[in-house]
Amino acid sequence: MFEHPVLAGFYRRFGPAPFLPHGAPREEPFKVLAESIVAQQLSGKAAAAISARLWSRVEPHPEALLQVSPATLRQTGLSHAKAQALRDLAARSLEGLLDGLDSLEDEAVKERLLQVRGIGPWTVDMFLMFGLRRPDVWPVGDLGLRRAAKALFDVEALGLPAFGEPFRPYRSHLAWYLWRTLD
């Protein structure tokens, strides 16, 4: 599948990464973004537990989330800031923020999503990768990616942009494989 020997080796070890061809089904953008907000600065396990509690109390739709009080959101384990960010995401979603994202270029998606309280570059990168399943996102701000690149290739954070260049247009795949090495 991959011509690059590093990607080919990772593919043999871990199987296919979850980035589907254009037009393949994707998860609901609101839910993916909400879970990305929940996951900020948390381990995957902690984020999954909080997301499970959140979705057990409210349907993963903007209308439903706005009907729940901030105090109820906090009871799921969310910080005040994350509860406010989810409410802002829900309100903006109802205003059309998420409409047509899959037809936009990456930079246009970033510009639109960075308007939401609590969404920064890391969250946008995660959404591009796991919400829109874009194959060429290189989230150099991700701590796990930095740790894996340092451990496997002795690449420091400042060198990550250049390190990723030879892997275009499959940098999302590379990131996903590097994360798998941390499991």
PDB file of C-alpha atoms in Angstrom:
ATOM      1  CA  MET A   1       0.000   0.000   0.000  1.00  0.00           C
ATOM      2  CA  PHE A   2       2.704   2.506   0.968  1.00  0.00           C
ATOM      3  CA  GLU A   3       5.892   3.164  -0.945  1.00  0.00           C
ATOM      4  CA  HIS A   4       7.642   4.700   2.055  1.00  0.00           C
ATOM      5  CA  PRO A   5       9.363   1.882   3.988  1.00  0.00           C
ATOM      6  CA  VAL A   6       8.489   3.329   7.417  1.00  0.00           C
ATOM      7  CA  LEU A   7       4.783   3.498   6.560  1.00  0.00           C
ATOM      8  CA  ALA A   8       4.897   0.060   4.958  1.00  0.00           C
ATOM      9  CA  GLY A   9       6.460  -1.381   8.107  1.00  0.00           C
ATOM     10  CA  PHE A  10       3.876   0.261  10.350  1.00  0.00           C
ATOM     11  CA  TYR A  11       1.084  -0.961   8.071  1.00  0.00           C
ATOM     12  CA  ARG A  12       2.335  -4.541   8.373  1.00  0.00           C
ATOM     13  CA  ARG A  13       2.570  -4.171  12.173  1.00  0.00           C
ATOM     14  CA  PHE A  14      -0.664  -2.300  12.930  1.00  0.00           C
ATOM     15  CA  GLY A  15      -2.892  -2.754   9.889  1.00  0.00           C
ATOM     16  CA  PRO A  16      -4.772   0.035   8.121  1.00  0.00           C
ATOM     17  CA  ALA A  17      -5.160   3.431   9.761  1.00  0.00           C
ATOM     18  CA  PRO A  18      -8.741   4.754  10.101  1.00  0.00           C
ATOM     19  CA  PHE A  19      -8.569   7.328   7.315  1.00  0.00           C
ATOM     20  CA  LEU A  20     -11.108   6.347   4.712  1.00  0.00           C
ATOM     21  CA  PRO A  21     -11.265   7.353   1.069  1.00  0.00           C
ATOM     22  CA  HIS A  22     -13.120  10.521   0.149  1.00  0.00           C
ATOM     23  CA  GLY A  23     -16.868  10.006   0.300  1.00  0.00           C
ATOM     24  CA  ALA A  24     -16.727   7.223   2.897  1.00  0.00           C
ATOM     25  CA  PRO A  25     -19.086   7.499   5.877  1.00  0.00           C
ATOM     26  CA  ARG A  26     -17.941   9.707   8.727  1.00  0.00           C
ATOM     27  CA  GLU A  27     -19.078  10.197  12.289  1.00  0.00           C
ATOM     28  CA  GLU A  28     -21.368  13.060  13.234  1.00  0.00           C
ATOM     29  CA  PRO A  29     -19.196  16.236  13.289  1.00  0.00           C
ATOM     30  CA  PHE A  30     -20.805  17.607  16.459  1.00  0.00           C
ATOM     31  CA  LYS A  31     -20.070  14.442  18.434  1.00  0.00           C
ATOM     32  CA  VAL A  32     -16.474  14.210  17.180  1.00  0.00           C
ATOM     33  CA  LEU A  33     -15.782  17.852  18.064  1.00  0.00           C
ATOM     34  CA  ALA A  34     -17.468  17.525  21.444  1.00  0.00           C
ATOM     35  CA  GLU A  35     -15.361  14.477  22.267  1.00  0.00           C
ATOM     36  CA  SER A  36     -12.243  16.301  21.100  1.00  0.00           C
ATOM     37  CA  ILE A  37     -13.029  19.124  23.526  1.00  0.00           C
ATOM     38  CA  VAL A  38     -13.564  16.582  26.301  1.00  0.00           C
ATOM     39  CA  ALA A  39     -10.222  14.910  25.448  1.00  0.00           C
ATOM     40  CA  GLN A  40      -8.109  18.068  25.682  1.00  0.00           C
ATOM     41  CA  GLN A  41      -5.278  17.622  28.189  1.00  0.00           C
ATOM     42  CA  LEU A  42      -6.571  14.181  29.276  1.00  0.00           C
ATOM     43  CA  SER A  43      -5.450  10.618  28.772  1.00  0.00           C
ATOM     44  CA  GLY A  44      -7.484   8.616  26.296  1.00  0.00           C
ATOM     45  CA  LYS A  45      -8.903   6.507  29.117  1.00  0.00           C
ATOM     46  CA  ALA A  46     -10.062   9.506  31.166  1.00  0.00           C
ATOM     47  CA  ALA A  47     -11.539  11.198  28.103  1.00  0.00           C
ATOM     48  CA  ALA A  48     -13.442   8.031  27.151  1.00  0.00           C
ATOM     49  CA  ALA A  49     -14.881   7.728  30.667  1.00  0.00           C
ATOM     50  CA  ILE A  50     -16.066  11.344  30.736  1.00  0.00           C
ATOM     51  CA  SER A  51     -17.511  11.088  27.213  1.00  0.00           C
ATOM     52  CA  ALA A  52     -19.389   7.918  28.207  1.00  0.00           C
ATOM     53  CA  ARG A  53     -20.859   9.693  31.254  1.00  0.00           C
ATOM     54  CA  LEU A  54     -21.752  12.721  29.144  1.00  0.00           C
ATOM     55  CA  TRP A  55     -23.539  10.720  26.446  1.00  0.00           C
ATOM     56  CA  SER A  56     -25.339   8.626  29.071  1.00  0.00           C
ATOM     57  CA  ARG A  57     -27.002  11.848  30.287  1.00  0.00           C
ATOM     58  CA  VAL A  58     -27.558  13.649  26.994  1.00  0.00           C
ATOM     59  CA  GLU A  59     -27.950  12.670  23.342  1.00  0.00           C
ATOM     60  CA  PRO A  60     -24.921  13.735  21.267  1.00  0.00           C
ATOM     61  CA  HIS A  61     -26.790  16.472  19.411  1.00  0.00           C
ATOM     62  CA  PRO A  62     -26.554  20.264  19.808  1.00  0.00           C
ATOM     63  CA  GLU A  63     -30.231  20.722  20.699  1.00  0.00           C
ATOM     64  CA  ALA A  64     -30.057  18.118  23.458  1.00  0.00           C
ATOM     65  CA  LEU A  65     -26.817  19.468  24.902  1.00  0.00           C
ATOM     66  CA  LEU A  66     -28.243  22.977  25.174  1.00  0.00           C
ATOM     67  CA  GLN A  67     -31.194  21.646  27.162  1.00  0.00           C
ATOM     68  CA  VAL A  68     -28.856  20.352  29.876  1.00  0.00           C
ATOM     69  CA  SER A  69     -27.670  22.727  32.582  1.00  0.00           C
ATOM     70  CA  PRO A  70     -23.984  23.568  32.946  1.00  0.00           C
ATOM     71  CA  ALA A  71     -24.150  22.007  36.437  1.00  0.00           C
ATOM     72  CA  THR A  72     -25.315  18.709  34.942  1.00  0.00           C
ATOM     73  CA  LEU A  73     -22.486  18.845  32.426  1.00  0.00           C
ATOM     74  CA  ARG A  74     -20.042  19.431  35.282  1.00  0.00           C
ATOM     75  CA  GLN A  75     -21.378  16.331  37.064  1.00  0.00           C
ATOM     76  CA  THR A  76     -20.085  14.200  34.189  1.00  0.00           C
ATOM     77  CA  GLY A  77     -16.527  15.240  35.037  1.00  0.00           C
ATOM     78  CA  LEU A  78     -16.196  18.231  32.733  1.00  0.00           C
ATOM     79  CA  SER A  79     -14.407  21.349  33.891  1.00  0.00           C
ATOM     80  CA  HIS A  80     -16.318  24.629  33.857  1.00  0.00           C
ATOM     81  CA  ALA A  81     -14.334  25.717  30.780  1.00  0.00           C
ATOM     82  CA  LYS A  82     -15.092  22.507  28.872  1.00  0.00           C
ATOM     83  CA  ALA A  83     -18.795  22.688  29.758  1.00  0.00           C
ATOM     84  CA  GLN A  84     -18.882  26.261  28.420  1.00  0.00           C
ATOM     85  CA  ALA A  85     -16.974  25.217  25.298  1.00  0.00           C
ATOM     86  CA  LEU A  86     -19.464  22.409  24.605  1.00  0.00           C
ATOM     87  CA  ARG A  87     -22.376  24.815  25.009  1.00  0.00           C
ATOM     88  CA  ASP A  88     -20.719  27.282  22.620  1.00  0.00           C
ATOM     89  CA  LEU A  89     -20.117  24.479  20.114  1.00  0.00           C
ATOM     90  CA  ALA A  90     -23.753  23.413  20.380  1.00  0.00           C
ATOM     91  CA  ALA A  91     -25.082  26.956  19.895  1.00  0.00           C
ATOM     92  CA  ARG A  92     -22.813  27.634  16.920  1.00  0.00           C
ATOM     93  CA  SER A  93     -23.688  24.245  15.429  1.00  0.00           C
ATOM     94  CA  LEU A  94     -27.344  25.226  15.416  1.00  0.00           C
ATOM     95  CA  GLU A  95     -26.320  28.435  13.615  1.00  0.00           C
ATOM     96  CA  GLY A  96     -24.761  26.352  10.801  1.00  0.00           C
ATOM     97  CA  LEU A  97     -21.095  26.297  11.822  1.00  0.00           C
ATOM     98  CA  LEU A  98     -20.685  22.624  10.949  1.00  0.00           C
ATOM     99  CA  ASP A  99     -22.609  22.708   7.678  1.00  0.00           C
ATOM    100  CA  GLY A 100     -20.525  21.756   4.661  1.00  0.00           C
ATOM    101  CA  LEU A 101     -17.230  21.263   6.525  1.00  0.00           C
ATOM    102  CA  ASP A 102     -16.365  18.148   4.556  1.00  0.00           C
ATOM    103  CA  SER A 103     -16.323  20.156   1.315  1.00  0.00           C
ATOM    104  CA  LEU A 104     -13.895  22.781   2.668  1.00  0.00           C
ATOM    105  CA  GLU A 105     -10.103  22.752   2.454  1.00  0.00           C
ATOM    106  CA  ASP A 106      -8.253  22.134   5.726  1.00  0.00           C
ATOM    107  CA  GLU A 107      -7.387  25.805   6.260  1.00  0.00           C
ATOM    108  CA  ALA A 108     -11.011  26.886   5.789  1.00  0.00           C
ATOM    109  CA  VAL A 109     -12.134  24.253   8.312  1.00  0.00           C
ATOM    110  CA  LYS A 110      -9.529  25.560  10.767  1.00  0.00           C
ATOM    111  CA  GLU A 111     -10.621  29.158  10.283  1.00  0.00           C
ATOM    112  CA  ARG A 112     -14.237  28.270  10.932  1.00  0.00           C
ATOM    113  CA  LEU A 113     -13.699  26.001  13.944  1.00  0.00           C
ATOM    114  CA  LEU A 114     -11.212  28.258  15.721  1.00  0.00           C
ATOM    115  CA  GLN A 115     -14.138  30.647  16.306  1.00  0.00           C
ATOM    116  CA  VAL A 116     -15.570  28.245  18.894  1.00  0.00           C
ATOM    117  CA  ARG A 117     -14.660  28.786  22.527  1.00  0.00           C
ATOM    118  CA  GLY A 118     -12.292  26.048  23.686  1.00  0.00           C
ATOM    119  CA  ILE A 119     -11.292  24.882  20.206  1.00  0.00           C
ATOM    120  CA  GLY A 120      -7.659  25.400  19.354  1.00  0.00           C
ATOM    121  CA  PRO A 121      -5.254  24.016  16.767  1.00  0.00           C
ATOM    122  CA  TRP A 122      -4.954  20.580  18.435  1.00  0.00           C
ATOM    123  CA  THR A 123      -8.729  20.099  18.492  1.00  0.00           C
ATOM    124  CA  VAL A 124      -9.016  21.149  14.850  1.00  0.00           C
ATOM    125  CA  ASP A 125      -6.253  18.716  13.869  1.00  0.00           C
ATOM    126  CA  MET A 126      -8.021  15.875  15.704  1.00  0.00           C
ATOM    127  CA  PHE A 127     -11.290  16.771  13.975  1.00  0.00           C
ATOM    128  CA  LEU A 128      -9.655  16.882  10.552  1.00  0.00           C
ATOM    129  CA  MET A 129      -8.163  13.457  11.207  1.00  0.00           C
ATOM    130  CA  PHE A 130     -10.954  11.641  13.016  1.00  0.00           C
ATOM    131  CA  GLY A 131     -14.049  13.622  12.077  1.00  0.00           C
ATOM    132  CA  LEU A 132     -13.335  14.285   8.434  1.00  0.00           C
ATOM    133  CA  ARG A 133     -10.803  11.442   8.127  1.00  0.00           C
ATOM    134  CA  ARG A 134      -8.346  13.581   6.200  1.00  0.00           C
ATOM    135  CA  PRO A 135      -5.242  11.544   5.316  1.00  0.00           C
ATOM    136  CA  ASP A 136      -2.658  14.351   5.465  1.00  0.00           C
ATOM    137  CA  VAL A 137      -2.878  16.123   8.818  1.00  0.00           C
ATOM    138  CA  TRP A 138       0.321  16.441  10.838  1.00  0.00           C
ATOM    139  CA  PRO A 139      -0.540  17.435  14.453  1.00  0.00           C
ATOM    140  CA  VAL A 140       2.887  18.605  15.592  1.00  0.00           C
ATOM    141  CA  GLY A 141       1.409  20.053  18.793  1.00  0.00           C
ATOM    142  CA  ASP A 142       0.321  16.637  20.065  1.00  0.00           C
ATOM    143  CA  LEU A 143       2.344  15.427  23.040  1.00  0.00           C
ATOM    144  CA  GLY A 144       1.937  11.732  22.177  1.00  0.00           C
ATOM    145  CA  LEU A 145       3.174  12.317  18.645  1.00  0.00           C
ATOM    146  CA  ARG A 146       6.176  14.191  20.019  1.00  0.00           C
ATOM    147  CA  ARG A 147       6.963  11.414  22.498  1.00  0.00           C
ATOM    148  CA  ALA A 148       6.748   8.673  19.859  1.00  0.00           C
ATOM    149  CA  ALA A 149       8.810  10.585  17.281  1.00  0.00           C
ATOM    150  CA  LYS A 150      11.498  11.229  19.908  1.00  0.00           C
ATOM    151  CA  ALA A 151      11.530   7.615  21.120  1.00  0.00           C
ATOM    152  CA  LEU A 152      11.534   5.960  17.684  1.00  0.00           C
ATOM    153  CA  PHE A 153      13.392   8.444  15.486  1.00  0.00           C
ATOM    154  CA  ASP A 154      15.124  10.798  17.939  1.00  0.00           C
ATOM    155  CA  VAL A 155      13.192  13.725  16.442  1.00  0.00           C
ATOM    156  CA  GLU A 156      12.733  16.733  18.710  1.00  0.00           C
ATOM    157  CA  ALA A 157       9.521  18.803  18.662  1.00  0.00           C
ATOM    158  CA  LEU A 158      11.092  21.586  16.595  1.00  0.00           C
ATOM    159  CA  GLY A 159      12.072  19.045  13.942  1.00  0.00           C
ATOM    160  CA  LEU A 160       8.620  17.487  13.585  1.00  0.00           C
ATOM    161  CA  PRO A 161       7.391  19.665  10.683  1.00  0.00           C
ATOM    162  CA  ALA A 162      10.387  18.713   8.534  1.00  0.00           C
ATOM    163  CA  PHE A 163      10.253  15.080   9.669  1.00  0.00           C
ATOM    164  CA  GLY A 164       6.675  14.806   8.391  1.00  0.00           C
ATOM    165  CA  GLU A 165       7.331  16.206   4.914  1.00  0.00           C
ATOM    166  CA  PRO A 166       8.525  12.977   3.228  1.00  0.00           C
ATOM    167  CA  PHE A 167       5.317  11.275   4.368  1.00  0.00           C
ATOM    168  CA  ARG A 168       2.941  13.563   2.433  1.00  0.00           C
ATOM    169  CA  PRO A 169       0.108  12.841   1.607  1.00  0.00           C
ATOM    170  CA  TYR A 170      -0.136  10.276   4.426  1.00  0.00           C
ATOM    171  CA  ARG A 171       0.926  12.202   7.527  1.00  0.00           C
ATOM    172  CA  SER A 172      -2.327  11.350   9.366  1.00  0.00           C
ATOM    173  CA  HIS A 173      -1.437   7.694   8.888  1.00  0.00           C
ATOM    174  CA  LEU A 174       2.046   8.287  10.243  1.00  0.00           C
ATOM    175  CA  ALA A 175       0.673  10.102  13.301  1.00  0.00           C
ATOM    176  CA  TRP A 176      -1.798   7.297  13.976  1.00  0.00           C
ATOM    177  CA  TYR A 177       0.931   4.666  13.682  1.00  0.00           C
ATOM    178  CA  LEU A 178       3.228   6.614  15.988  1.00  0.00           C
ATOM    179  CA  TRP A 179       0.440   6.791  18.578  1.00  0.00           C
ATOM    180  CA  ARG A 180      -0.032   3.013  18.296  1.00  0.00           C
ATOM    181  CA  THR A 181       3.606   2.522  19.314  1.00  0.00           C
ATOM    182  CA  LEU A 182       2.765   4.205  22.641  1.00  0.00           C
ATOM    183  CA  ASP A 183      -0.018   1.708  23.470  1.00  0.00           C
TER     184      ASP A 183
END
